[in-house]
Tab-separated table of C-alpha atoms in Angstrom:
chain	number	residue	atom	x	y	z
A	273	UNK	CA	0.000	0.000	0.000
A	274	UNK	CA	1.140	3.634	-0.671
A	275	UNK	CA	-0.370	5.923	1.005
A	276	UNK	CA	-0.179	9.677	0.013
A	277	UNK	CA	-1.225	12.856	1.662
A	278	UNK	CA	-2.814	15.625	-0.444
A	279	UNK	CA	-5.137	18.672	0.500
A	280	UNK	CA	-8.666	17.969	-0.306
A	281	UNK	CA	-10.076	18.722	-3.655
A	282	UNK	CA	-13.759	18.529	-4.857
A	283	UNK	CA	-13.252	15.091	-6.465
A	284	UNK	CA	-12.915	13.510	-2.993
A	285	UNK	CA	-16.013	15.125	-1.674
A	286	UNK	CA	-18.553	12.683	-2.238
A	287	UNK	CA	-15.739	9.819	-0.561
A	288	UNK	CA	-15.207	11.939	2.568
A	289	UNK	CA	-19.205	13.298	3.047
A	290	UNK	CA	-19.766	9.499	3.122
A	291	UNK	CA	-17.223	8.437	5.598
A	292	UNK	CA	-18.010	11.654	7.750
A	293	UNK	CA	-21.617	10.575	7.549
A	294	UNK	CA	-21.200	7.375	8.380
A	295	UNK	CA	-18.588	7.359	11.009
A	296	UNK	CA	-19.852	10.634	13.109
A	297	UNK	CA	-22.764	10.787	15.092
A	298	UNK	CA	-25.579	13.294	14.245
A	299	UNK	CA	-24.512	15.236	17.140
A	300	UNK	CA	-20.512	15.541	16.695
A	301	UNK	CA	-20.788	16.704	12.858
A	302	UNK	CA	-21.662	19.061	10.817
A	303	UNK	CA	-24.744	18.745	8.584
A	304	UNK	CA	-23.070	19.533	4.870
A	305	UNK	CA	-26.375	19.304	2.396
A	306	UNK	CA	-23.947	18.311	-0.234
A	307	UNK	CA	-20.645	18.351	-2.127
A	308	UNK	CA	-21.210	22.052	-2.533
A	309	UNK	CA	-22.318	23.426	0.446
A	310	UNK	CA	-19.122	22.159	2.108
A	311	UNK	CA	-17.357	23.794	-0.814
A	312	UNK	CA	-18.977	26.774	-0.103
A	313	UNK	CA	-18.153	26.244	3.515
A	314	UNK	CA	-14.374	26.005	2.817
A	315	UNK	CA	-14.213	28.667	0.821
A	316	UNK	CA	-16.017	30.740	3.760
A	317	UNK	CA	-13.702	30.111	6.223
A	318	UNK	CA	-10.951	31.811	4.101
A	319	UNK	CA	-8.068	29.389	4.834
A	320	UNK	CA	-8.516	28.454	8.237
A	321	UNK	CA	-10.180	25.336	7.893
A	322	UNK	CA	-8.486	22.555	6.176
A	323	UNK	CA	-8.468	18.957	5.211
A	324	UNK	CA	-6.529	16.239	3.739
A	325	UNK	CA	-7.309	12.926	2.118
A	326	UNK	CA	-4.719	9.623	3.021
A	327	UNK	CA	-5.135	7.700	-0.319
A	328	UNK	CA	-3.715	4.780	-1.831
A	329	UNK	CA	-3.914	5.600	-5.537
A	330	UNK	CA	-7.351	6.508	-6.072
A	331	UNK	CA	-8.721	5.102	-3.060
A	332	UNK	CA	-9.858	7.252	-0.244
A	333	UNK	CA	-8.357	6.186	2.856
A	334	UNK	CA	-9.580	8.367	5.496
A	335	UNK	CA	-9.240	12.570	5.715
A	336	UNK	CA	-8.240	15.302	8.333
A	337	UNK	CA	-9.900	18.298	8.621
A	338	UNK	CA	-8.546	20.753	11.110
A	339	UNK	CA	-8.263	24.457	12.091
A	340	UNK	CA	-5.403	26.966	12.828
A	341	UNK	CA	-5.129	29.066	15.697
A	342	UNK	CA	-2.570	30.912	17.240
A	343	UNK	CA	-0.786	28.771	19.181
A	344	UNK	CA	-2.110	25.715	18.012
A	345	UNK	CA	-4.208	23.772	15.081
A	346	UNK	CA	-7.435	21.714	16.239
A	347	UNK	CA	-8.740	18.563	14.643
A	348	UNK	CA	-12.198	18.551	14.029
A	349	UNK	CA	-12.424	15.246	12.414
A	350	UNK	CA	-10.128	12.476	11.603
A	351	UNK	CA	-11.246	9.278	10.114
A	352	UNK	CA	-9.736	6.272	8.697
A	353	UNK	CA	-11.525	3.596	6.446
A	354	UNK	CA	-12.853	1.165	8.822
A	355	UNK	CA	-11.671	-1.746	6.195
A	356	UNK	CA	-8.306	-0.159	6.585
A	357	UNK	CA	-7.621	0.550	10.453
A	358	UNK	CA	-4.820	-1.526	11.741
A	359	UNK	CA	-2.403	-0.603	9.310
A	360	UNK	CA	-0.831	2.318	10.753
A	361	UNK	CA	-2.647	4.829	8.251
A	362	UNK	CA	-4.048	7.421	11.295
A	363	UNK	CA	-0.299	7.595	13.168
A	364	UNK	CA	0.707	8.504	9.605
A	365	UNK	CA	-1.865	11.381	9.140
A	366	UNK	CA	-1.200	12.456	12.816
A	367	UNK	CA	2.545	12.537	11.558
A	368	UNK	CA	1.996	13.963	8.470
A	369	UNK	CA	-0.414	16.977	10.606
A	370	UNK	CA	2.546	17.532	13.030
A	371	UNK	CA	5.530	18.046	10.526
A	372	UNK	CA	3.423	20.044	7.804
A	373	UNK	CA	1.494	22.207	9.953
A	374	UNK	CA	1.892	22.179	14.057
A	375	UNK	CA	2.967	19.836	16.269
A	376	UNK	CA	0.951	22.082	18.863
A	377	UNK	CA	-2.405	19.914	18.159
A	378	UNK	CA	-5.607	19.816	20.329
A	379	UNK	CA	-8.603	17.536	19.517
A	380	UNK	CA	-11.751	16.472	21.415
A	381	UNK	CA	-12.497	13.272	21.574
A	382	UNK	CA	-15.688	11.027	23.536
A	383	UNK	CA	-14.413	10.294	27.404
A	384	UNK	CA	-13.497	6.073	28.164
A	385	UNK	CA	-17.330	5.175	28.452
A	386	UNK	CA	-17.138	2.534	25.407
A	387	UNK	CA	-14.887	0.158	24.125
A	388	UNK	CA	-14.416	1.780	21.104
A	389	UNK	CA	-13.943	5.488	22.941
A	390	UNK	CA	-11.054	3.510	25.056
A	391	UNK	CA	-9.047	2.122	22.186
A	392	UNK	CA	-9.751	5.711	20.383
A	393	UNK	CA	-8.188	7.631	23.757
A	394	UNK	CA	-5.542	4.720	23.459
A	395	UNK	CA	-4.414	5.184	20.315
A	396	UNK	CA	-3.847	9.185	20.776
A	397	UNK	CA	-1.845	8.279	23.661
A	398	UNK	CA	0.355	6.382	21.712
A	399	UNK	CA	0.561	8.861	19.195
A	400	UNK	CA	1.892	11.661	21.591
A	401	UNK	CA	-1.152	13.147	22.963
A	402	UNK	CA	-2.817	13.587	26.639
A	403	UNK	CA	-5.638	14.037	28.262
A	404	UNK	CA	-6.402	17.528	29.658
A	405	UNK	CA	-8.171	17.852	33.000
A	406	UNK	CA	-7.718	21.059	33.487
A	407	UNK	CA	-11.989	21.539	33.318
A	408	UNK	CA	-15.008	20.034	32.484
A	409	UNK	CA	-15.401	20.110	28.537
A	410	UNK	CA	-18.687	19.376	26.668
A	411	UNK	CA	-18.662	20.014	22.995
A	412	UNK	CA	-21.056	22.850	22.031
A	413	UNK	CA	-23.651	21.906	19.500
A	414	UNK	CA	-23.254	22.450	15.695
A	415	UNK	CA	-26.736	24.183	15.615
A	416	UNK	CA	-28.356	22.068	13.535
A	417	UNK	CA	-31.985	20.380	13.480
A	418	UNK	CA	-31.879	17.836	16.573
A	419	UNK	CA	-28.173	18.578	17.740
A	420	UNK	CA	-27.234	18.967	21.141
A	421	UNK	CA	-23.929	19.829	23.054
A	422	UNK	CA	-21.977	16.027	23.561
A	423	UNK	CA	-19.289	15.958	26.804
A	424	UNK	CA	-15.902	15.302	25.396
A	425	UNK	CA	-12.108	15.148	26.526
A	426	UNK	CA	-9.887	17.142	25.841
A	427	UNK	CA	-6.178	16.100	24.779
A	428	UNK	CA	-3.391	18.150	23.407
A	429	UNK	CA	0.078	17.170	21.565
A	430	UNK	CA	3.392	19.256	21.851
A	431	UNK	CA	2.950	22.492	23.510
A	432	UNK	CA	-1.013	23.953	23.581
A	433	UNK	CA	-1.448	26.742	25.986
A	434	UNK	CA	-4.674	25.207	27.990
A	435	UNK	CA	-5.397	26.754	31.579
A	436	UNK	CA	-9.274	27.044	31.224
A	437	UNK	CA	-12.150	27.438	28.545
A	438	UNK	CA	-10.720	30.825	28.016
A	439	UNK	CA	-7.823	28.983	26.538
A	440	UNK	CA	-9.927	28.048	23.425
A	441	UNK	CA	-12.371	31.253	23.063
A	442	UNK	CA	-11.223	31.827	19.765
A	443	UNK	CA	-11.718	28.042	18.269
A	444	UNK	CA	-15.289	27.935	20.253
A	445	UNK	CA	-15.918	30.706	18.453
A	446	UNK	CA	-14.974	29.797	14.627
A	447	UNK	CA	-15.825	26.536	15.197
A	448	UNK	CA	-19.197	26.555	16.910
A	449	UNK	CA	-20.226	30.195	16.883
A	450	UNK	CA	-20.055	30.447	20.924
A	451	UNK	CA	-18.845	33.965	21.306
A	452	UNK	CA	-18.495	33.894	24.872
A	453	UNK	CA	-16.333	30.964	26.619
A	454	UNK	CA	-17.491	30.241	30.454
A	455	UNK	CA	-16.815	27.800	32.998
């Protein structure tokens, strides 16, 4: 297998709305209408949301999508093909994020209540990151139809500034639209 790295184009839309809407629940997503709404959405964020595809050839592996801030980039979502797990294709795209962009990373992620959120927390671990504790986090709601806020972790790789949930104002706020962070 050879995987490669590229930024998302509009040919691997359709690929990564159906892994995104198949691997994220309703609440933890956004609800993209179609290959051109999240165009539109890309293009509306002016360069401060990203993605890239992991591909082998011409098929889609799993994506990336993340934000930059100062001081740090966010992951918003990071998915690998669920026929393709195992094979060391997400520490790749967490390697490929850290020497391309920021090793400063933060990324939310669903606390140790499953088996599957376990082996998820797990495999950050191994990759470099840890769990933050320094407050209570629950993940603000996307706003639409039916979504509500979901509690998450927190963890953070290399060096992200986190004291409290003024730490991340300015990500709640691209991000969600919460223009005000509280405890």
């Amino acid at each position: 297998m050879a995987v490669v790295f590229e930024k998302m184009r509009m040919e691997d839309y359709p690929a990564f709305l159906n892994m995104y809407n198949n691997i994220f629940p309703h609440d933890q997503r956004r609800l993209y209408e179609d290959e051109k709404h999240l165009d539109n959405f890309i293009r509306m964020k002016g360069g401060k949301f990203n993605a890239f595809s992991a591909k082998d050839g011409d098929y889609f592996l799993g994506f990336l999508s993340y934000w930059t801030f100062e001081g740090y980039t966010y992951i918003e979502h990071f998915a690998v093909d669920p026929a393709h797990r195992g094979k060391n294709i997400g520490r790749m795209m967490l390697e490929h994020l850290f020497k391309e962009v920021s090793p400063n990373v933060l990324l939310e992620t669903e606390p140790g209540d499953t088996p599957e959120a376990q082996r998820r927390i797990q495999f950050y671990e191994k990759n470099g990151f840890k769990i933050r504790k320094e407050f209570n986090y629950t993940q603000p709601a996307y706003g639409g139809k039916g979504q509500v806020a979901v509690p998450m972790l927190l963890m953070t790789h290399g060096n992200v500034n986190l004291h409290n949930i003024n730490s991340i104002k300015d990500m709640l706020k691209e991000v969600y639209n919460v223009n005000h962070a509280t405890e």
